[in-house]
């Protein structure tokens, strides 16, 4: 297993945001965490990025215990997050934002051209806007940039927090196609989504979170075909 999370508990003060969560991510797969608002999805990703302190449980990445490792040590290890709400640098251009994504890599100068080209191939829209201030781009374009920037660190594991949030249906489709392409290029993906239908379609394995706990797991196909999952998470479309 690339990532093994066991019995993870994270609090905000006395609030137990996630309780005793166990899941794993196989190398080369897409795993999705789905659940309602407040279920603990973002907290789980932030904890994997090292931005939240673990109260109990453990996180292993490539057979190494990283439970208490600092955030900046995880990026060179191969864990990179594209955060919820597209936190790009608004005053910087597209290309400058992409360069920021590679800052942790000592050999970045050698691969810079190829890396930026890879992002522009995945997101041709960003190529057209390469010198535009990122903050003036549309929400969807900023979302593409946030994903592109995360790819610049050559992640082994890419953490995506609601990449389809706020996007028009056509763009949502595009984002999911691109996620599949990124996986085909060898990057493992942990995807958090409220768009459960789309997420289950591309996921090798899915976990359903409810108020901080894992309540169901299965392959994407199994959960998408399950009546109770459909009723609760797929718009009641049974
Ligand atoms: N900084 C914080 N301080 C206090 N409580 C927090 C904080 N961040 C999150 N929480 C609480 O932790 C719980 C889990 O939040 P989290 O953001 O992980 O949910 P989520 O599944 O990502 O939801 P959404 O789908 O709305 O993004 C919620 O009850 C939330 O109110
Ligand atoms: Mg969230």
PDB file of C-alpha atoms and ligand atoms in Angstrom:
ATOM      1  CA  UNK A   1       0.000   0.000   0.000  1.00  0.00           C
ATOM      2  CA  UNK A   2       1.166   3.505  -0.801  1.00  0.00           C
ATOM      3  CA  UNK A   3      -0.780   5.102   2.045  1.00  0.00           C
ATOM      4  CA  UNK A   4      -2.171   3.456   5.156  1.00  0.00           C
ATOM      5  CA  UNK A   5      -4.281   5.455   7.581  1.00  0.00           C
ATOM      6  CA  UNK A   6      -5.203   3.666  10.775  1.00  0.00           C
ATOM      7  CA  UNK A   7      -7.500   4.743  13.584  1.00  0.00           C
ATOM      8  CA  UNK A   8      -6.958   8.405  12.797  1.00  0.00           C
ATOM      9  CA  UNK A   9      -8.515  10.939  15.176  1.00  0.00           C
ATOM     10  CA  UNK A  10      -8.254  14.718  14.708  1.00  0.00           C
ATOM     11  CA  UNK A  11      -9.839  17.379  16.885  1.00  0.00           C
ATOM     12  CA  UNK A  12     -10.505  21.089  16.654  1.00  0.00           C
ATOM     13  CA  UNK A  13     -10.419  21.891  20.348  1.00  0.00           C
ATOM     14  CA  UNK A  14     -13.047  19.613  21.785  1.00  0.00           C
ATOM     15  CA  UNK A  15     -14.769  18.983  18.459  1.00  0.00           C
ATOM     16  CA  UNK A  16     -13.891  15.556  17.077  1.00  0.00           C
ATOM     17  CA  UNK A  17     -13.677  16.320  13.369  1.00  0.00           C
ATOM     18  CA  UNK A  18     -12.583  12.803  12.467  1.00  0.00           C
ATOM     19  CA  UNK A  19     -12.869   9.723  14.636  1.00  0.00           C
ATOM     20  CA  UNK A  20     -11.054   6.465  14.224  1.00  0.00           C
ATOM     21  CA  UNK A  21     -10.769   6.652  10.444  1.00  0.00           C
ATOM     22  CA  UNK A  22      -9.066   3.731   8.695  1.00  0.00           C
ATOM     23  CA  UNK A  23      -8.457   3.566   4.966  1.00  0.00           C
ATOM     24  CA  UNK A  24      -5.720   2.839   2.488  1.00  0.00           C
ATOM     25  CA  UNK A  25      -4.637   3.914  -0.966  1.00  0.00           C
ATOM     26  CA  UNK A  26      -3.017   1.509  -3.362  1.00  0.00           C
ATOM     27  CA  UNK A  27      -0.224   2.748  -5.644  1.00  0.00           C
ATOM     28  CA  UNK A  28      -1.571   3.788  -9.034  1.00  0.00           C
ATOM     29  CA  UNK A  29      -5.212   3.977  -7.970  1.00  0.00           C
ATOM     30  CA  UNK A  30      -7.817   6.686  -7.565  1.00  0.00           C
ATOM     31  CA  UNK A  31      -9.417   6.558  -4.126  1.00  0.00           C
ATOM     32  CA  UNK A  32     -12.272   8.855  -3.247  1.00  0.00           C
ATOM     33  CA  UNK A  33     -13.645  10.080   0.049  1.00  0.00           C
ATOM     34  CA  UNK A  34     -17.234  11.208  -0.260  1.00  0.00           C
ATOM     35  CA  UNK A  35     -19.607  12.634   2.315  1.00  0.00           C
ATOM     36  CA  UNK A  36     -21.844  15.547   3.208  1.00  0.00           C
ATOM     37  CA  UNK A  37     -20.731  18.999   4.385  1.00  0.00           C
ATOM     38  CA  UNK A  38     -18.809  18.744   7.622  1.00  0.00           C
ATOM     39  CA  UNK A  39     -18.164  14.995   7.322  1.00  0.00           C
ATOM     40  CA  UNK A  40     -14.414  15.488   7.801  1.00  0.00           C
ATOM     41  CA  UNK A  41     -13.119  15.212   4.249  1.00  0.00           C
ATOM     42  CA  UNK A  42     -11.019  18.378   4.186  1.00  0.00           C
ATOM     43  CA  UNK A  43      -9.741  17.664   7.685  1.00  0.00           C
ATOM     44  CA  UNK A  44      -8.549  14.256   6.507  1.00  0.00           C
ATOM     45  CA  UNK A  45      -6.629  15.736   3.552  1.00  0.00           C
ATOM     46  CA  UNK A  46      -5.155  18.525   5.680  1.00  0.00           C
ATOM     47  CA  UNK A  47      -3.971  15.939   8.169  1.00  0.00           C
ATOM     48  CA  UNK A  48      -2.295  13.960   5.387  1.00  0.00           C
ATOM     49  CA  UNK A  49      -0.576  17.190   4.282  1.00  0.00           C
ATOM     50  CA  UNK A  50       0.629  17.700   7.847  1.00  0.00           C
ATOM     51  CA  UNK A  51      -1.486  20.798   8.452  1.00  0.00           C
ATOM     52  CA  UNK A  52      -3.500  19.305  11.322  1.00  0.00           C
ATOM     53  CA  UNK A  53      -2.170  17.549  14.370  1.00  0.00           C
ATOM     54  CA  UNK A  54      -3.058  13.912  14.898  1.00  0.00           C
ATOM     55  CA  UNK A  55      -4.637  13.122  18.272  1.00  0.00           C
ATOM     56  CA  UNK A  56      -4.573   9.354  17.827  1.00  0.00           C
ATOM     57  CA  UNK A  57      -3.894   6.805  15.125  1.00  0.00           C
ATOM     58  CA  UNK A  58      -1.219   6.611  12.478  1.00  0.00           C
ATOM     59  CA  UNK A  59      -0.374   7.504   8.882  1.00  0.00           C
ATOM     60  CA  UNK A  60       2.093   5.418   6.901  1.00  0.00           C
ATOM     61  CA  UNK A  61       3.355   6.470   3.472  1.00  0.00           C
ATOM     62  CA  UNK A  62       5.551   4.101   1.471  1.00  0.00           C
ATOM     63  CA  UNK A  63       5.977   2.003   4.636  1.00  0.00           C
ATOM     64  CA  UNK A  64       7.243   4.938   6.601  1.00  0.00           C
ATOM     65  CA  UNK A  65       5.502   6.411   9.643  1.00  0.00           C
ATOM     66  CA  UNK A  66       4.719  10.048   8.817  1.00  0.00           C
ATOM     67  CA  UNK A  67       2.031  10.587  11.464  1.00  0.00           C
ATOM     68  CA  UNK A  68       3.820  13.522  13.067  1.00  0.00           C
ATOM     69  CA  UNK A  69       5.987  14.684  10.184  1.00  0.00           C
ATOM     70  CA  UNK A  70       5.973  18.421   9.413  1.00  0.00           C
ATOM     71  CA  UNK A  71       4.108  19.626   6.351  1.00  0.00           C
ATOM     72  CA  UNK A  72       7.188  20.911   4.480  1.00  0.00           C
ATOM     73  CA  UNK A  73       8.867  17.521   4.825  1.00  0.00           C
ATOM     74  CA  UNK A  74       5.960  15.738   3.130  1.00  0.00           C
ATOM     75  CA  UNK A  75       6.146  17.552  -0.219  1.00  0.00           C
ATOM     76  CA  UNK A  76       9.652  16.265  -1.070  1.00  0.00           C
ATOM     77  CA  UNK A  77       8.460  12.839   0.044  1.00  0.00           C
ATOM     78  CA  UNK A  78       5.840  12.945  -2.728  1.00  0.00           C
ATOM     79  CA  UNK A  79       2.622  14.162  -1.101  1.00  0.00           C
ATOM     80  CA  UNK A  80       1.070  17.220  -2.678  1.00  0.00           C
ATOM     81  CA  UNK A  81      -2.303  18.836  -2.122  1.00  0.00           C
ATOM     82  CA  UNK A  82      -4.478  21.001  -4.320  1.00  0.00           C
ATOM     83  CA  UNK A  83      -6.514  22.748  -1.638  1.00  0.00           C
ATOM     84  CA  UNK A  84     -10.241  23.376  -1.408  1.00  0.00           C
ATOM     85  CA  UNK A  85     -11.110  26.865  -2.631  1.00  0.00           C
ATOM     86  CA  UNK A  86      -8.186  27.080  -5.091  1.00  0.00           C
ATOM     87  CA  UNK A  87      -5.565  28.864  -3.065  1.00  0.00           C
ATOM     88  CA  UNK A  88      -3.392  30.192  -5.873  1.00  0.00           C
ATOM     89  CA  UNK A  89      -1.217  33.303  -5.607  1.00  0.00           C
ATOM     90  CA  UNK A  90      -3.501  35.965  -7.150  1.00  0.00           C
ATOM     91  CA  UNK A  91      -0.811  38.584  -7.893  1.00  0.00           C
ATOM     92  CA  UNK A  92       1.468  36.129  -9.687  1.00  0.00           C
ATOM     93  CA  UNK A  93       1.115  34.992 -13.275  1.00  0.00           C
ATOM     94  CA  UNK A  94       0.136  31.474 -14.260  1.00  0.00           C
ATOM     95  CA  UNK A  95       3.744  30.515 -14.949  1.00  0.00           C
ATOM     96  CA  UNK A  96       4.969  32.038 -11.671  1.00  0.00           C
ATOM     97  CA  UNK A  97       2.338  30.047  -9.791  1.00  0.00           C
ATOM     98  CA  UNK A  98       3.500  26.867 -11.514  1.00  0.00           C
ATOM     99  CA  UNK A  99       7.113  27.616 -10.567  1.00  0.00           C
ATOM    100  CA  UNK A 100       6.021  27.964  -6.939  1.00  0.00           C
ATOM    101  CA  UNK A 101       4.649  24.439  -7.108  1.00  0.00           C
ATOM    102  CA  UNK A 102       8.119  23.093  -7.860  1.00  0.00           C
ATOM    103  CA  UNK A 103       9.985  25.007  -5.148  1.00  0.00           C
ATOM    104  CA  UNK A 104      10.609  21.948  -3.003  1.00  0.00           C
ATOM    105  CA  UNK A 105      12.385  20.013  -5.750  1.00  0.00           C
ATOM    106  CA  UNK A 106      16.146  20.393  -5.865  1.00  0.00           C
ATOM    107  CA  UNK A 107      16.295  19.289  -9.529  1.00  0.00           C
ATOM    108  CA  UNK A 108      13.472  21.562 -10.671  1.00  0.00           C
ATOM    109  CA  UNK A 109      15.580  23.578 -13.132  1.00  0.00           C
ATOM    110  CA  UNK A 110      16.301  20.439 -15.157  1.00  0.00           C
ATOM    111  CA  UNK A 111      12.689  19.442 -15.626  1.00  0.00           C
ATOM    112  CA  UNK A 112      10.983  22.858 -15.577  1.00  0.00           C
ATOM    113  CA  UNK A 113      10.237  23.125 -19.297  1.00  0.00           C
ATOM    114  CA  UNK A 114       8.853  19.604 -19.539  1.00  0.00           C
ATOM    115  CA  UNK A 115       6.846  20.014 -16.332  1.00  0.00           C
ATOM    116  CA  UNK A 116       5.233  23.254 -17.463  1.00  0.00           C
ATOM    117  CA  UNK A 117       4.503  21.717 -20.867  1.00  0.00           C
ATOM    118  CA  UNK A 118       2.835  18.767 -19.179  1.00  0.00           C
ATOM    119  CA  UNK A 119       0.513  21.129 -17.285  1.00  0.00           C
ATOM    120  CA  UNK A 120      -0.264  23.080 -20.472  1.00  0.00           C
ATOM    121  CA  UNK A 121      -1.036  19.847 -22.303  1.00  0.00           C
ATOM    122  CA  UNK A 122      -3.471  18.818 -19.586  1.00  0.00           C
ATOM    123  CA  UNK A 123      -4.928  22.339 -19.388  1.00  0.00           C
ATOM    124  CA  UNK A 124      -4.593  24.157 -22.757  1.00  0.00           C
ATOM    125  CA  UNK A 125      -6.553  27.049 -21.259  1.00  0.00           C
ATOM    126  CA  UNK A 126      -3.639  27.810 -18.949  1.00  0.00           C
ATOM    127  CA  UNK A 127      -1.262  28.080 -21.897  1.00  0.00           C
ATOM    128  CA  UNK A 128      -3.424  30.835 -23.415  1.00  0.00           C
ATOM    129  CA  UNK A 129      -3.234  32.662 -20.097  1.00  0.00           C
ATOM    130  CA  UNK A 130       0.340  31.950 -19.120  1.00  0.00           C
ATOM    131  CA  UNK A 131       1.245  35.576 -18.396  1.00  0.00           C
ATOM    132  CA  UNK A 132      -2.084  36.624 -16.880  1.00  0.00           C
ATOM    133  CA  UNK A 133      -2.306  37.481 -13.166  1.00  0.00           C
ATOM    134  CA  UNK A 134      -3.842  34.357 -11.653  1.00  0.00           C
ATOM    135  CA  UNK A 135      -6.282  36.341  -9.515  1.00  0.00           C
ATOM    136  CA  UNK A 136      -7.973  37.740 -12.630  1.00  0.00           C
ATOM    137  CA  UNK A 137      -8.761  34.320 -14.077  1.00  0.00           C
ATOM    138  CA  UNK A 138     -12.174  32.680 -13.791  1.00  0.00           C
ATOM    139  CA  UNK A 139     -12.891  30.306 -10.921  1.00  0.00           C
ATOM    140  CA  UNK A 140     -12.591  27.281 -13.175  1.00  0.00           C
ATOM    141  CA  UNK A 141      -9.268  28.468 -14.569  1.00  0.00           C
ATOM    142  CA  UNK A 142      -7.942  29.037 -11.051  1.00  0.00           C
ATOM    143  CA  UNK A 143      -9.006  25.507 -10.160  1.00  0.00           C
ATOM    144  CA  UNK A 144      -7.017  24.167 -13.139  1.00  0.00           C
ATOM    145  CA  UNK A 145      -4.026  26.199 -12.016  1.00  0.00           C
ATOM    146  CA  UNK A 146      -4.239  24.851  -8.477  1.00  0.00           C
ATOM    147  CA  UNK A 147      -4.155  21.286  -9.809  1.00  0.00           C
ATOM    148  CA  UNK A 148      -1.352  22.134 -12.246  1.00  0.00           C
ATOM    149  CA  UNK A 149       0.691  23.715  -9.488  1.00  0.00           C
ATOM    150  CA  UNK A 150       0.316  20.609  -7.318  1.00  0.00           C
ATOM    151  CA  UNK A 151       1.577  18.485 -10.234  1.00  0.00           C
ATOM    152  CA  UNK A 152       4.753  20.596 -10.511  1.00  0.00           C
ATOM    153  CA  UNK A 153       6.105  18.947  -7.352  1.00  0.00           C
ATOM    154  CA  UNK A 154       6.015  15.525  -9.094  1.00  0.00           C
ATOM    155  CA  UNK A 155       3.741  14.028  -6.469  1.00  0.00           C
ATOM    156  CA  UNK A 156       3.541  10.301  -5.906  1.00  0.00           C
ATOM    157  CA  UNK A 157       0.243  10.980  -4.146  1.00  0.00           C
ATOM    158  CA  UNK A 158      -1.917  13.889  -5.259  1.00  0.00           C
ATOM    159  CA  UNK A 159      -4.561  15.063  -2.798  1.00  0.00           C
ATOM    160  CA  UNK A 160      -7.466  16.828  -4.495  1.00  0.00           C
ATOM    161  CA  UNK A 161     -10.055  18.651  -2.401  1.00  0.00           C
ATOM    162  CA  UNK A 162     -13.269  19.202  -4.369  1.00  0.00           C
ATOM    163  CA  UNK A 163     -11.694  19.907  -7.761  1.00  0.00           C
ATOM    164  CA  UNK A 164     -15.146  20.182  -9.357  1.00  0.00           C
ATOM    165  CA  UNK A 165     -16.520  22.673  -6.848  1.00  0.00           C
ATOM    166  CA  UNK A 166     -18.337  25.607  -8.422  1.00  0.00           C
ATOM    167  CA  UNK A 167     -17.632  24.521 -11.990  1.00  0.00           C
ATOM    168  CA  UNK A 168     -20.078  24.407 -14.875  1.00  0.00           C
ATOM    169  CA  UNK A 169     -21.142  20.874 -15.911  1.00  0.00           C
ATOM    170  CA  UNK A 170     -18.954  20.865 -19.017  1.00  0.00           C
ATOM    171  CA  UNK A 171     -15.878  21.844 -17.015  1.00  0.00           C
ATOM    172  CA  UNK A 172     -16.678  19.262 -14.335  1.00  0.00           C
ATOM    173  CA  UNK A 173     -16.574  16.611 -17.034  1.00  0.00           C
ATOM    174  CA  UNK A 174     -13.210  17.940 -18.202  1.00  0.00           C
ATOM    175  CA  UNK A 175     -11.740  17.937 -14.695  1.00  0.00           C
ATOM    176  CA  UNK A 176     -12.685  14.288 -14.180  1.00  0.00           C
ATOM    177  CA  UNK A 177     -11.207  13.357 -17.552  1.00  0.00           C
ATOM    178  CA  UNK A 178      -7.984  15.107 -16.555  1.00  0.00           C
ATOM    179  CA  UNK A 179      -7.919  13.299 -13.206  1.00  0.00           C
ATOM    180  CA  UNK A 180      -8.029  10.007 -15.111  1.00  0.00           C
ATOM    181  CA  UNK A 181      -5.179  11.206 -17.353  1.00  0.00           C
ATOM    182  CA  UNK A 182      -3.068  12.138 -14.349  1.00  0.00           C
ATOM    183  CA  UNK A 183      -3.609   8.661 -12.923  1.00  0.00           C
ATOM    184  CA  UNK A 184      -2.684   7.090 -16.268  1.00  0.00           C
ATOM    185  CA  UNK A 185       0.563   9.083 -16.131  1.00  0.00           C
ATOM    186  CA  UNK A 186       1.386   7.232 -12.902  1.00  0.00           C
ATOM    187  CA  UNK A 187       0.260   9.545 -10.123  1.00  0.00           C
ATOM    188  CA  UNK A 188      -1.878   8.053  -7.352  1.00  0.00           C
ATOM    189  CA  UNK A 189      -4.862  10.217  -6.421  1.00  0.00           C
ATOM    190  CA  UNK A 190      -6.873  10.698  -3.261  1.00  0.00           C
ATOM    191  CA  UNK A 191      -9.956  12.619  -4.303  1.00  0.00           C
ATOM    192  CA  UNK A 192     -12.408  14.368  -1.998  1.00  0.00           C
ATOM    193  CA  UNK A 193     -15.715  15.159  -3.662  1.00  0.00           C
ATOM    194  CA  UNK A 194     -19.289  16.119  -3.022  1.00  0.00           C
ATOM    195  CA  UNK A 195     -19.987  15.206  -6.637  1.00  0.00           C
ATOM    196  CA  UNK A 196     -20.355  11.572  -5.621  1.00  0.00           C
ATOM    197  CA  UNK A 197     -21.692  10.293  -8.929  1.00  0.00           C
ATOM    198  CA  UNK A 198     -18.638  11.435 -10.884  1.00  0.00           C
ATOM    199  CA  UNK A 199     -16.182  10.482  -8.152  1.00  0.00           C
ATOM    200  CA  UNK A 200     -17.526   6.925  -7.883  1.00  0.00           C
ATOM    201  CA  UNK A 201     -17.308   6.557 -11.643  1.00  0.00           C
ATOM    202  CA  UNK A 202     -13.541   7.017 -11.711  1.00  0.00           C
ATOM    203  CA  UNK A 203     -12.640   5.608  -8.280  1.00  0.00           C
ATOM    204  CA  UNK A 204     -11.001   2.226  -7.822  1.00  0.00           C
ATOM    205  CA  UNK A 205     -12.047   2.395  -4.168  1.00  0.00           C
ATOM    206  CA  UNK A 206     -14.356   4.711  -2.272  1.00  0.00           C
ATOM    207  CA  UNK A 207     -14.957   5.479   1.384  1.00  0.00           C
ATOM    208  CA  UNK A 208     -18.054   7.222   2.676  1.00  0.00           C
ATOM    209  CA  UNK A 209     -17.557   9.551   5.617  1.00  0.00           C
ATOM    210  CA  UNK A 210     -20.376  10.527   7.947  1.00  0.00           C
ATOM    211  CA  UNK A 211     -19.765  12.922  10.829  1.00  0.00           C
ATOM    212  CA  UNK A 212     -16.104  12.031  11.053  1.00  0.00           C
ATOM    213  CA  UNK A 213     -16.371   8.277  10.607  1.00  0.00           C
ATOM    214  CA  UNK A 214     -16.006   5.829   7.740  1.00  0.00           C
ATOM    215  CA  UNK A 215     -19.400   4.184   7.346  1.00  0.00           C
ATOM    216  CA  UNK A 216     -19.002   2.342   4.046  1.00  0.00           C
ATOM    217  CA  UNK A 217     -16.299   1.220   1.659  1.00  0.00           C
ATOM    218  CA  UNK A 218     -16.252  -0.613  -1.632  1.00  0.00           C
ATOM    219  CA  UNK A 219     -15.154  -0.219  -5.211  1.00  0.00           C
ATOM    220  CA  UNK A 220     -16.555   2.839  -6.961  1.00  0.00           C
ATOM    221  CA  UNK A 221     -18.811   0.560  -8.976  1.00  0.00           C
ATOM    222  CA  UNK A 222     -20.140  -1.309  -5.923  1.00  0.00           C
ATOM    223  CA  UNK A 223     -21.099   1.855  -4.088  1.00  0.00           C
ATOM    224  CA  UNK A 224     -22.574   3.487  -7.190  1.00  0.00           C
ATOM    225  CA  UNK A 225     -24.835   0.452  -7.622  1.00  0.00           C
ATOM    226  CA  UNK A 226     -25.924   0.332  -3.961  1.00  0.00           C
ATOM    227  CA  UNK A 227     -29.497   1.535  -3.339  1.00  0.00           C
ATOM    228  CA  UNK A 228     -28.852   3.136   0.040  1.00  0.00           C
ATOM    229  CA  UNK A 229     -25.762   4.936  -1.264  1.00  0.00           C
ATOM    230  CA  UNK A 230     -27.711   6.106  -4.284  1.00  0.00           C
ATOM    231  CA  UNK A 231     -30.538   7.395  -2.117  1.00  0.00           C
ATOM    232  CA  UNK A 232     -28.214   9.254   0.257  1.00  0.00           C
ATOM    233  CA  UNK A 233     -25.464  10.507  -2.053  1.00  0.00           C
ATOM    234  CA  UNK A 234     -26.599  10.349  -5.629  1.00  0.00           C
ATOM    235  CA  UNK A 235     -29.510  12.721  -5.406  1.00  0.00           C
ATOM    236  CA  UNK A 236     -32.005  10.042  -4.372  1.00  0.00           C
ATOM    237  CA  UNK A 237     -31.847   8.797  -7.941  1.00  0.00           C
ATOM    238  CA  UNK A 238     -32.595   5.136  -7.133  1.00  0.00           C
TER     239      UNK A 238
HETATM  240  N1  LIG B   1     -10.677  25.360  11.918  1.00  0.00           N
HETATM  241  C1  LIG B   1     -11.713  24.734  12.475  1.00  0.00           C
HETATM  242  N2  LIG B   1     -12.102  25.006  13.734  1.00  0.00           N
HETATM  243  C2  LIG B   1     -13.146  24.362  14.314  1.00  0.00           C
HETATM  244  N3  LIG B   1     -13.848  23.391  13.692  1.00  0.00           N
HETATM  245  C3  LIG B   1     -13.504  23.068  12.439  1.00  0.00           C
HETATM  246  C4  LIG B   1     -12.431  23.727  11.761  1.00  0.00           C
HETATM  247  N4  LIG B   1     -12.321  23.199  10.508  1.00  0.00           N
HETATM  248  C5  LIG B   1     -13.305  22.263  10.433  1.00  0.00           C
HETATM  249  N5  LIG B   1     -14.009  22.187  11.578  1.00  0.00           N
HETATM  250  C6  LIG B   1     -15.150  21.269  11.850  1.00  0.00           C
HETATM  251  O1  LIG B   1     -14.731  19.944  11.607  1.00  0.00           O
HETATM  252  C7  LIG B   1     -15.763  19.205  10.945  1.00  0.00           C
HETATM  253  C8  LIG B   1     -15.215  18.637   9.641  1.00  0.00           C
HETATM  254  O2  LIG B   1     -14.938  19.711   8.740  1.00  0.00           O
HETATM  255  P1  LIG B   1     -14.319  19.492   7.299  1.00  0.00           P
HETATM  256  O3  LIG B   1     -13.938  20.820   6.772  1.00  0.00           O
HETATM  257  O4  LIG B   1     -13.272  18.456   7.395  1.00  0.00           O
HETATM  258  O5  LIG B   1     -15.575  18.903   6.526  1.00  0.00           O
HETATM  259  P2  LIG B   1     -15.750  18.553   4.979  1.00  0.00           P
HETATM  260  O6  LIG B   1     -16.183  17.123   4.920  1.00  0.00           O
HETATM  261  O7  LIG B   1     -14.558  18.940   4.207  1.00  0.00           O
HETATM  262  O8  LIG B   1     -17.000  19.476   4.587  1.00  0.00           O
HETATM  263  P3  LIG B   1     -17.316  20.279   3.218  1.00  0.00           P
HETATM  264  O9  LIG B   1     -17.923  19.266   2.298  1.00  0.00           O
HETATM  265  O10 LIG B   1     -18.338  21.284   3.651  1.00  0.00           O
HETATM  266  O11 LIG B   1     -16.065  20.887   2.709  1.00  0.00           O
HETATM  267  C9  LIG B   1     -16.912  20.177  10.759  1.00  0.00           C
HETATM  268  O12 LIG B   1     -17.831  19.935  11.783  1.00  0.00           O
HETATM  269  C10 LIG B   1     -16.274  21.543  10.893  1.00  0.00           C
HETATM  270  O13 LIG B   1     -17.187  22.486  11.432  1.00  0.00           O
HETATM  271 MG1  LIG B   2     -14.209  20.307   2.700  1.00  0.00          MG
END
